[in-house]
Amino acid sequence: MSLTHFDERGQAHMVDVSGKVETARTAIAEGLVVMAPETLALAQGGAAKGDVIGVARLAGIMGAKRTSDLIPLCHPLPISKVAIEFEPDPALPGIRVTATVSTTGRTGVEMEALTAVSTACLTIYDMLKAAQKDMRIEGIRLLSKTGGKSGDFKAE
């Protein structure tokens, strides 16, 4: 299998998408912030800094929009949708973060969804680190993507 971000000499380059057809594309990613039950309680409304989830939602949206500024070979995309969902999970304990990103374009939004989740998880950590420094951010992964030449993908 050849990697698309390297040319025949092994040098990094931005993939030429000019010949691709514009299609509707959506990607969904998830990540977890694992924390103590007491910290989870703070995240759900008791944090002195305010609305942890609301701030993390905005950060995730901003992260998706700035992906091409952060990941060197990503194309800037006209994103049409970014939705960030937070599910407190006492069984972890922690918060499950899911990002859905959509566009109509020549390349997918997988990196935007992954960046949205990463940024939201990092923001949760930042907002709660005074209460718990050993929280873990883990399990960041692509759950699914639709559209494009490579077709649909769904994680097992």
Short mmCIF file of N, CA and C in Angstrom, two decimals:
data_model
loop_
_atom_site.label_atom_id
_atom_site.label_comp_id
_atom_site.label_asym_id
_atom_site.label_seq_id
_atom_site.Cartn_x
_atom_site.Cartn_y
_atom_site.Cartn_z
N MET A 1 0.84 -1.18 0.00
CA MET A 1 0.00 0.00 0.00
C MET A 1 0.89 1.24 0.00
N SER A 2 0.58 2.18 -0.86
CA SER A 2 1.34 3.43 -0.89
C SER A 2 0.62 4.49 -0.05
N LEU A 3 1.41 5.35 0.57
CA LEU A 3 0.85 6.43 1.38
C LEU A 3 0.68 7.66 0.50
N THR A 4 -0.47 8.30 0.59
CA THR A 4 -0.80 9.38 -0.34
C THR A 4 -0.05 10.67 -0.08
N HIS A 5 0.50 10.85 1.11
CA HIS A 5 1.18 12.11 1.43
C HIS A 5 2.67 12.09 1.13
N PHE A 6 3.13 11.05 0.42
CA PHE A 6 4.54 10.98 0.01
C PHE A 6 4.61 10.74 -1.49
N ASP A 7 5.56 11.42 -2.14
CA ASP A 7 5.74 11.19 -3.58
C ASP A 7 6.64 9.98 -3.80
N GLU A 8 6.96 9.70 -5.05
CA GLU A 8 7.74 8.51 -5.39
C GLU A 8 9.15 8.55 -4.80
N ARG A 9 9.63 9.73 -4.40
CA ARG A 9 10.95 9.86 -3.78
C ARG A 9 10.87 9.86 -2.25
N GLY A 10 9.66 9.69 -1.71
CA GLY A 10 9.48 9.65 -0.27
C GLY A 10 9.38 11.02 0.38
N GLN A 11 9.21 12.05 -0.42
CA GLN A 11 9.08 13.40 0.13
C GLN A 11 7.61 13.72 0.40
N ALA A 12 7.39 14.40 1.52
CA ALA A 12 6.03 14.78 1.89
C ALA A 12 5.48 15.81 0.91
N HIS A 13 4.20 15.67 0.57
CA HIS A 13 3.53 16.65 -0.28
C HIS A 13 2.04 16.65 0.01
N MET A 14 1.39 17.75 -0.34
CA MET A 14 -0.06 17.84 -0.18
C MET A 14 -0.68 17.10 -1.37
N VAL A 15 -1.64 16.25 -1.08
CA VAL A 15 -2.29 15.46 -2.12
C VAL A 15 -3.05 16.39 -3.06
N ASP A 16 -2.91 16.14 -4.37
CA ASP A 16 -3.64 16.93 -5.37
C ASP A 16 -5.05 16.37 -5.49
N VAL A 17 -6.03 17.14 -5.05
CA VAL A 17 -7.42 16.69 -5.10
C VAL A 17 -8.20 17.39 -6.22
N SER A 18 -7.51 18.13 -7.06
CA SER A 18 -8.19 18.93 -8.08
C SER A 18 -8.98 18.08 -9.08
N GLY A 19 -8.58 16.84 -9.30
CA GLY A 19 -9.29 15.98 -10.24
C GLY A 19 -10.43 15.19 -9.61
N LYS A 20 -10.58 15.29 -8.31
CA LYS A 20 -11.64 14.54 -7.63
C LYS A 20 -12.99 15.25 -7.78
N VAL A 21 -14.04 14.45 -7.72
CA VAL A 21 -15.39 14.97 -7.78
C VAL A 21 -15.81 15.41 -6.38
N GLU A 22 -16.53 16.52 -6.29
CA GLU A 22 -17.06 16.95 -5.01
C GLU A 22 -18.20 16.04 -4.61
N THR A 23 -18.14 15.52 -3.39
CA THR A 23 -19.20 14.68 -2.86
C THR A 23 -19.49 15.10 -1.42
N ALA A 24 -20.65 14.70 -0.94
CA ALA A 24 -20.98 14.91 0.47
C ALA A 24 -20.13 13.96 1.30
N ARG A 25 -19.51 14.48 2.33
CA ARG A 25 -18.62 13.68 3.17
C ARG A 25 -18.90 13.98 4.64
N THR A 26 -18.90 12.92 5.43
CA THR A 26 -19.11 13.05 6.87
C THR A 26 -18.14 12.11 7.58
N ALA A 27 -17.61 12.57 8.69
CA ALA A 27 -16.76 11.72 9.53
C ALA A 27 -17.21 11.87 10.98
N ILE A 28 -17.14 10.76 11.70
CA ILE A 28 -17.47 10.74 13.13
C ILE A 28 -16.28 10.16 13.87
N ALA A 29 -15.85 10.87 14.92
CA ALA A 29 -14.73 10.41 15.74
C ALA A 29 -15.14 10.45 17.21
N GLU A 30 -14.40 9.71 18.03
CA GLU A 30 -14.68 9.72 19.46
C GLU A 30 -13.39 9.73 20.25
N GLY A 31 -13.51 10.12 21.51
CA GLY A 31 -12.41 10.07 22.46
C GLY A 31 -12.97 10.05 23.86
N LEU A 32 -12.14 9.66 24.81
CA LEU A 32 -12.57 9.55 26.19
C LEU A 32 -11.67 10.37 27.09
N VAL A 33 -12.27 10.99 28.09
CA VAL A 33 -11.51 11.60 29.17
C VAL A 33 -11.88 10.82 30.42
N VAL A 34 -10.92 10.06 30.93
CA VAL A 34 -11.15 9.21 32.09
C VAL A 34 -10.72 9.97 33.34
N MET A 35 -11.59 9.97 34.33
CA MET A 35 -11.36 10.77 35.54
C MET A 35 -12.02 10.11 36.74
N ALA A 36 -11.74 10.62 37.92
CA ALA A 36 -12.36 10.13 39.14
C ALA A 36 -13.84 10.53 39.17
N PRO A 37 -14.66 9.77 39.87
CA PRO A 37 -16.09 10.11 39.97
C PRO A 37 -16.33 11.54 40.48
N GLU A 38 -15.49 11.99 41.41
CA GLU A 38 -15.66 13.34 41.96
C GLU A 38 -15.38 14.41 40.90
N THR A 39 -14.42 14.13 40.03
CA THR A 39 -14.10 15.07 38.95
C THR A 39 -15.21 15.07 37.91
N LEU A 40 -15.76 13.90 37.64
CA LEU A 40 -16.89 13.81 36.72
C LEU A 40 -18.07 14.64 37.24
N ALA A 41 -18.28 14.60 38.53
CA ALA A 41 -19.36 15.41 39.13
C ALA A 41 -19.11 16.89 38.90
N LEU A 42 -17.86 17.33 39.02
CA LEU A 42 -17.52 18.73 38.74
C LEU A 42 -17.81 19.08 37.28
N ALA A 43 -17.46 18.18 36.38
CA ALA A 43 -17.67 18.41 34.94
C ALA A 43 -19.15 18.56 34.62
N GLN A 44 -19.98 17.94 35.42
CA GLN A 44 -21.41 17.96 35.17
C GLN A 44 -22.12 19.13 35.84
N GLY A 45 -21.35 20.12 36.27
CA GLY A 45 -22.02 21.31 36.76
C GLY A 45 -21.43 21.97 37.98
N GLY A 46 -20.39 21.38 38.58
CA GLY A 46 -19.89 21.97 39.80
C GLY A 46 -18.52 22.62 39.70
N ALA A 47 -18.00 22.84 38.50
CA ALA A 47 -16.65 23.39 38.37
C ALA A 47 -16.65 24.89 38.59
N ALA A 48 -15.66 25.35 39.34
CA ALA A 48 -15.55 26.78 39.64
C ALA A 48 -15.33 27.63 38.39
N LYS A 49 -14.71 27.03 37.37
CA LYS A 49 -14.45 27.78 36.13
C LYS A 49 -15.70 27.92 35.27
N GLY A 50 -16.78 27.26 35.62
CA GLY A 50 -18.01 27.41 34.85
C GLY A 50 -18.39 26.18 34.08
N ASP A 51 -18.99 26.38 32.95
CA ASP A 51 -19.57 25.33 32.12
C ASP A 51 -18.49 24.58 31.34
N VAL A 52 -17.96 23.52 31.94
CA VAL A 52 -16.88 22.74 31.32
C VAL A 52 -17.31 22.21 29.95
N ILE A 53 -18.47 21.60 29.87
CA ILE A 53 -18.93 20.99 28.62
C ILE A 53 -19.18 22.05 27.55
N GLY A 54 -19.77 23.17 27.93
CA GLY A 54 -20.02 24.24 26.96
C GLY A 54 -18.73 24.79 26.37
N VAL A 55 -17.73 25.00 27.21
CA VAL A 55 -16.44 25.50 26.72
C VAL A 55 -15.78 24.45 25.83
N ALA A 56 -15.84 23.18 26.24
CA ALA A 56 -15.24 22.11 25.44
C ALA A 56 -15.94 21.97 24.08
N ARG A 57 -17.25 22.18 24.04
CA ARG A 57 -17.97 22.11 22.77
C ARG A 57 -17.46 23.19 21.81
N LEU A 58 -17.34 24.42 22.31
CA LEU A 58 -16.82 25.50 21.47
C LEU A 58 -15.39 25.22 21.02
N ALA A 59 -14.57 24.71 21.92
CA ALA A 59 -13.18 24.39 21.57
C ALA A 59 -13.13 23.32 20.47
N GLY A 60 -13.98 22.31 20.58
CA GLY A 60 -14.02 21.25 19.56
C GLY A 60 -14.42 21.80 18.20
N ILE A 61 -15.41 22.68 18.18
CA ILE A 61 -15.84 23.29 16.92
C ILE A 61 -14.70 24.12 16.34
N MET A 62 -14.06 24.91 17.18
CA MET A 62 -12.93 25.72 16.71
C MET A 62 -11.78 24.84 16.21
N GLY A 63 -11.53 23.73 16.91
CA GLY A 63 -10.48 22.81 16.49
C GLY A 63 -10.73 22.25 15.11
N ALA A 64 -11.97 21.85 14.85
CA ALA A 64 -12.32 21.32 13.52
C ALA A 64 -12.06 22.37 12.45
N LYS A 65 -12.44 23.60 12.73
CA LYS A 65 -12.29 24.68 11.75
C LYS A 65 -10.83 25.05 11.51
N ARG A 66 -9.94 24.75 12.45
CA ARG A 66 -8.54 25.13 12.33
C ARG A 66 -7.62 23.96 12.00
N THR A 67 -8.17 22.83 11.63
CA THR A 67 -7.37 21.63 11.40
C THR A 67 -6.24 21.86 10.41
N SER A 68 -6.52 22.53 9.31
CA SER A 68 -5.48 22.73 8.30
C SER A 68 -4.35 23.64 8.80
N ASP A 69 -4.60 24.41 9.85
CA ASP A 69 -3.54 25.22 10.47
C ASP A 69 -2.65 24.38 11.38
N LEU A 70 -3.17 23.24 11.84
CA LEU A 70 -2.45 22.41 12.81
C LEU A 70 -1.78 21.20 12.18
N ILE A 71 -2.41 20.59 11.20
CA ILE A 71 -1.90 19.38 10.55
C ILE A 71 -1.32 19.81 9.20
N PRO A 72 -0.01 19.70 9.02
CA PRO A 72 0.65 20.34 7.88
C PRO A 72 0.10 20.04 6.48
N LEU A 73 -0.35 18.84 6.21
CA LEU A 73 -0.75 18.50 4.85
C LEU A 73 -2.26 18.42 4.65
N CYS A 74 -3.03 18.88 5.62
CA CYS A 74 -4.49 18.91 5.48
C CYS A 74 -4.91 20.10 4.62
N HIS A 75 -5.90 19.87 3.78
CA HIS A 75 -6.47 20.94 2.97
C HIS A 75 -7.43 21.78 3.82
N PRO A 76 -7.43 23.09 3.62
CA PRO A 76 -8.48 23.89 4.26
C PRO A 76 -9.82 23.56 3.60
N LEU A 77 -10.83 23.30 4.41
CA LEU A 77 -12.11 22.84 3.87
C LEU A 77 -13.25 23.75 4.29
N PRO A 78 -14.25 23.87 3.42
CA PRO A 78 -15.47 24.60 3.81
C PRO A 78 -16.39 23.66 4.61
N ILE A 79 -16.20 23.64 5.89
CA ILE A 79 -16.97 22.74 6.75
C ILE A 79 -18.41 23.24 6.84
N SER A 80 -19.35 22.32 6.64
CA SER A 80 -20.75 22.71 6.70
C SER A 80 -21.41 22.34 8.02
N LYS A 81 -20.79 21.43 8.79
CA LYS A 81 -21.37 21.03 10.07
C LYS A 81 -20.28 20.53 11.00
N VAL A 82 -20.36 20.96 12.26
CA VAL A 82 -19.57 20.37 13.33
C VAL A 82 -20.51 20.22 14.52
N ALA A 83 -20.69 19.00 14.97
CA ALA A 83 -21.52 18.74 16.15
C ALA A 83 -20.68 17.94 17.13
N ILE A 84 -20.64 18.41 18.38
CA ILE A 84 -19.88 17.73 19.43
C ILE A 84 -20.86 17.27 20.50
N GLU A 85 -20.81 15.99 20.82
CA GLU A 85 -21.67 15.43 21.86
C GLU A 85 -20.82 14.93 23.02
N PHE A 86 -21.35 15.09 24.23
CA PHE A 86 -20.65 14.67 25.45
C PHE A 86 -21.56 13.73 26.21
N GLU A 87 -21.04 12.57 26.56
CA GLU A 87 -21.81 11.58 27.30
C GLU A 87 -21.08 11.24 28.59
N PRO A 88 -21.53 11.77 29.72
CA PRO A 88 -20.93 11.36 30.98
C PRO A 88 -21.15 9.85 31.16
N ASP A 89 -20.09 9.15 31.53
CA ASP A 89 -20.16 7.70 31.66
C ASP A 89 -19.60 7.29 33.02
N PRO A 90 -20.47 7.06 34.00
CA PRO A 90 -20.01 6.68 35.34
C PRO A 90 -19.22 5.37 35.35
N ALA A 91 -19.41 4.52 34.36
CA ALA A 91 -18.70 3.25 34.30
C ALA A 91 -17.22 3.44 33.98
N LEU A 92 -16.84 4.52 33.31
CA LEU A 92 -15.41 4.75 33.00
C LEU A 92 -14.59 4.99 34.28
N PRO A 93 -14.83 5.86 35.13
CA PRO A 93 -15.72 7.01 34.98
C PRO A 93 -15.07 8.07 34.11
N GLY A 94 -15.92 8.86 33.43
CA GLY A 94 -15.40 9.92 32.57
C GLY A 94 -16.43 10.41 31.59
N ILE A 95 -15.92 11.04 30.55
CA ILE A 95 -16.78 11.64 29.54
C ILE A 95 -16.37 11.09 28.17
N ARG A 96 -17.35 10.61 27.44
CA ARG A 96 -17.17 10.16 26.05
C ARG A 96 -17.51 11.35 25.16
N VAL A 97 -16.58 11.72 24.30
CA VAL A 97 -16.75 12.86 23.39
C VAL A 97 -16.87 12.32 21.97
N THR A 98 -17.91 12.76 21.25
CA THR A 98 -18.11 12.35 19.86
C THR A 98 -18.26 13.60 19.01
N ALA A 99 -17.54 13.62 17.89
CA ALA A 99 -17.62 14.75 16.95
C ALA A 99 -18.08 14.24 15.60
N THR A 100 -19.01 14.98 15.01
CA THR A 100 -19.48 14.71 13.65
C THR A 100 -19.18 15.94 12.82
N VAL A 101 -18.47 15.73 11.71
CA VAL A 101 -18.09 16.85 10.83
C VAL A 101 -18.52 16.50 9.41
N SER A 102 -19.10 17.48 8.72
CA SER A 102 -19.56 17.27 7.35
C SER A 102 -19.10 18.40 6.44
N THR A 103 -18.97 18.06 5.17
CA THR A 103 -18.65 19.02 4.11
C THR A 103 -19.11 18.45 2.78
N THR A 104 -19.13 19.28 1.79
CA THR A 104 -19.22 18.81 0.41
C THR A 104 -17.92 19.27 -0.24
N GLY A 105 -17.11 18.32 -0.64
CA GLY A 105 -15.81 18.69 -1.15
C GLY A 105 -15.10 17.55 -1.85
N ARG A 106 -13.81 17.78 -2.12
CA ARG A 106 -12.98 16.82 -2.85
C ARG A 106 -12.14 15.94 -1.93
N THR A 107 -12.17 16.23 -0.64
CA THR A 107 -11.43 15.41 0.32
C THR A 107 -12.24 15.31 1.60
N GLY A 108 -11.93 14.29 2.38
CA GLY A 108 -12.74 13.97 3.55
C GLY A 108 -12.47 14.83 4.76
N VAL A 109 -13.27 14.64 5.78
CA VAL A 109 -13.19 15.43 7.01
C VAL A 109 -12.80 14.56 8.22
N GLU A 110 -12.11 13.46 7.96
CA GLU A 110 -11.68 12.61 9.06
C GLU A 110 -10.77 13.35 10.03
N MET A 111 -9.81 14.09 9.51
CA MET A 111 -8.88 14.81 10.38
C MET A 111 -9.59 15.91 11.16
N GLU A 112 -10.58 16.52 10.56
CA GLU A 112 -11.35 17.55 11.25
C GLU A 112 -12.13 16.96 12.42
N ALA A 113 -12.71 15.79 12.22
CA ALA A 113 -13.45 15.12 13.30
C ALA A 113 -12.50 14.71 14.42
N LEU A 114 -11.35 14.16 14.06
CA LEU A 114 -10.37 13.76 15.06
C LEU A 114 -9.79 14.96 15.81
N THR A 115 -9.57 16.05 15.11
CA THR A 115 -9.07 17.27 15.76
C THR A 115 -10.12 17.86 16.69
N ALA A 116 -11.37 17.83 16.26
CA ALA A 116 -12.46 18.33 17.11
C ALA A 116 -12.51 17.55 18.42
N VAL A 117 -12.45 16.23 18.34
CA VAL A 117 -12.49 15.40 19.55
C VAL A 117 -11.27 15.68 20.42
N SER A 118 -10.10 15.72 19.81
CA SER A 118 -8.86 15.96 20.57
C SER A 118 -8.92 17.30 21.30
N THR A 119 -9.35 18.33 20.60
CA THR A 119 -9.42 19.66 21.19
C THR A 119 -10.45 19.71 22.33
N ALA A 120 -11.58 19.08 22.13
CA ALA A 120 -12.60 19.04 23.18
C ALA A 120 -12.09 18.29 24.41
N CYS A 121 -11.42 17.16 24.19
CA CYS A 121 -10.87 16.39 25.32
C CYS A 121 -9.80 17.18 26.05
N LEU A 122 -8.93 17.83 25.32
CA LEU A 122 -7.89 18.65 25.95
C LEU A 122 -8.50 19.79 26.75
N THR A 123 -9.58 20.35 26.26
CA THR A 123 -10.24 21.44 26.97
C THR A 123 -10.88 20.94 28.27
N ILE A 124 -11.48 19.77 28.22
CA ILE A 124 -12.03 19.18 29.45
C ILE A 124 -10.90 19.01 30.46
N TYR A 125 -9.77 18.47 30.00
CA TYR A 125 -8.63 18.31 30.89
C TYR A 125 -8.21 19.66 31.48
N ASP A 126 -8.07 20.66 30.64
CA ASP A 126 -7.64 21.98 31.08
C ASP A 126 -8.60 22.56 32.12
N MET A 127 -9.87 22.42 31.88
CA MET A 127 -10.87 23.00 32.78
C MET A 127 -10.92 22.29 34.14
N LEU A 128 -10.52 21.01 34.16
CA LEU A 128 -10.63 20.21 35.39
C LEU A 128 -9.30 19.85 36.03
N LYS A 129 -8.20 20.27 35.44
CA LYS A 129 -6.89 19.84 35.94
C LYS A 129 -6.60 20.29 37.37
N ALA A 130 -7.22 21.38 37.82
CA ALA A 130 -7.02 21.81 39.21
C ALA A 130 -7.57 20.77 40.18
N ALA A 131 -8.58 20.02 39.76
CA ALA A 131 -9.18 19.00 40.61
C ALA A 131 -8.47 17.66 40.50
N GLN A 132 -7.92 17.37 39.29
CA GLN A 132 -7.30 16.06 39.07
C GLN A 132 -6.30 16.14 37.93
N LYS A 133 -5.04 15.97 38.25
CA LYS A 133 -4.01 16.06 37.22
C LYS A 133 -3.75 14.74 36.49
N ASP A 134 -4.20 13.63 37.05
CA ASP A 134 -3.92 12.34 36.42
C ASP A 134 -5.08 11.81 35.57
N MET A 135 -5.94 12.71 35.10
CA MET A 135 -6.96 12.29 34.13
C MET A 135 -6.25 11.73 32.90
N ARG A 136 -6.93 10.86 32.17
CA ARG A 136 -6.36 10.29 30.95
C ARG A 136 -7.24 10.61 29.76
N ILE A 137 -6.60 11.01 28.68
CA ILE A 137 -7.28 11.16 27.40
C ILE A 137 -6.89 9.94 26.59
N GLU A 138 -7.89 9.20 26.14
CA GLU A 138 -7.58 7.94 25.44
C GLU A 138 -8.66 7.58 24.43
N GLY A 139 -8.34 6.59 23.63
CA GLY A 139 -9.33 6.03 22.71
C GLY A 139 -9.74 6.95 21.58
N ILE A 140 -8.93 7.93 21.25
CA ILE A 140 -9.30 8.82 20.14
C ILE A 140 -9.18 8.02 18.85
N ARG A 141 -10.31 7.97 18.13
CA ARG A 141 -10.33 7.15 16.90
C ARG A 141 -11.45 7.58 15.99
N LEU A 142 -11.30 7.21 14.73
CA LEU A 142 -12.34 7.43 13.74
C LEU A 142 -13.37 6.32 13.87
N LEU A 143 -14.64 6.69 14.02
CA LEU A 143 -15.71 5.70 14.11
C LEU A 143 -16.27 5.37 12.73
N SER A 144 -16.43 6.41 11.90
CA SER A 144 -16.98 6.17 10.56
C SER A 144 -16.69 7.36 9.66
N LYS A 145 -16.78 7.08 8.38
CA LYS A 145 -16.70 8.15 7.38
C LYS A 145 -17.49 7.71 6.17
N THR A 146 -18.09 8.69 5.51
CA THR A 146 -18.84 8.42 4.29
C THR A 146 -18.38 9.37 3.20
N GLY A 147 -18.56 8.93 1.96
CA GLY A 147 -18.22 9.76 0.81
C GLY A 147 -16.80 9.56 0.33
N GLY A 148 -16.58 9.98 -0.89
CA GLY A 148 -15.25 9.93 -1.46
C GLY A 148 -14.95 8.64 -2.21
N LYS A 149 -13.81 8.67 -2.89
CA LYS A 149 -13.39 7.57 -3.75
C LYS A 149 -13.17 6.26 -2.98
N SER A 150 -12.66 6.36 -1.75
CA SER A 150 -12.36 5.15 -1.00
C SER A 150 -13.60 4.53 -0.36
N GLY A 151 -14.74 5.21 -0.47
CA GLY A 151 -15.99 4.65 0.03
C GLY A 151 -16.19 4.85 1.51
N ASP A 152 -17.14 4.12 2.03
CA ASP A 152 -17.52 4.28 3.43
C ASP A 152 -16.63 3.41 4.33
N PHE A 153 -16.52 3.84 5.58
CA PHE A 153 -15.74 3.12 6.59
C PHE A 153 -16.55 3.14 7.88
N LYS A 154 -16.56 2.03 8.59
CA LYS A 154 -17.18 1.96 9.90
C LYS A 154 -16.29 1.10 10.79
N ALA A 155 -15.87 1.66 11.93
CA ALA A 155 -15.02 0.92 12.86
C ALA A 155 -15.80 -0.24 13.46
N GLU A 156 -15.09 -1.27 13.80
CA GLU A 156 -15.73 -2.44 14.43
C GLU A 156 -15.97 -2.17 15.88
#
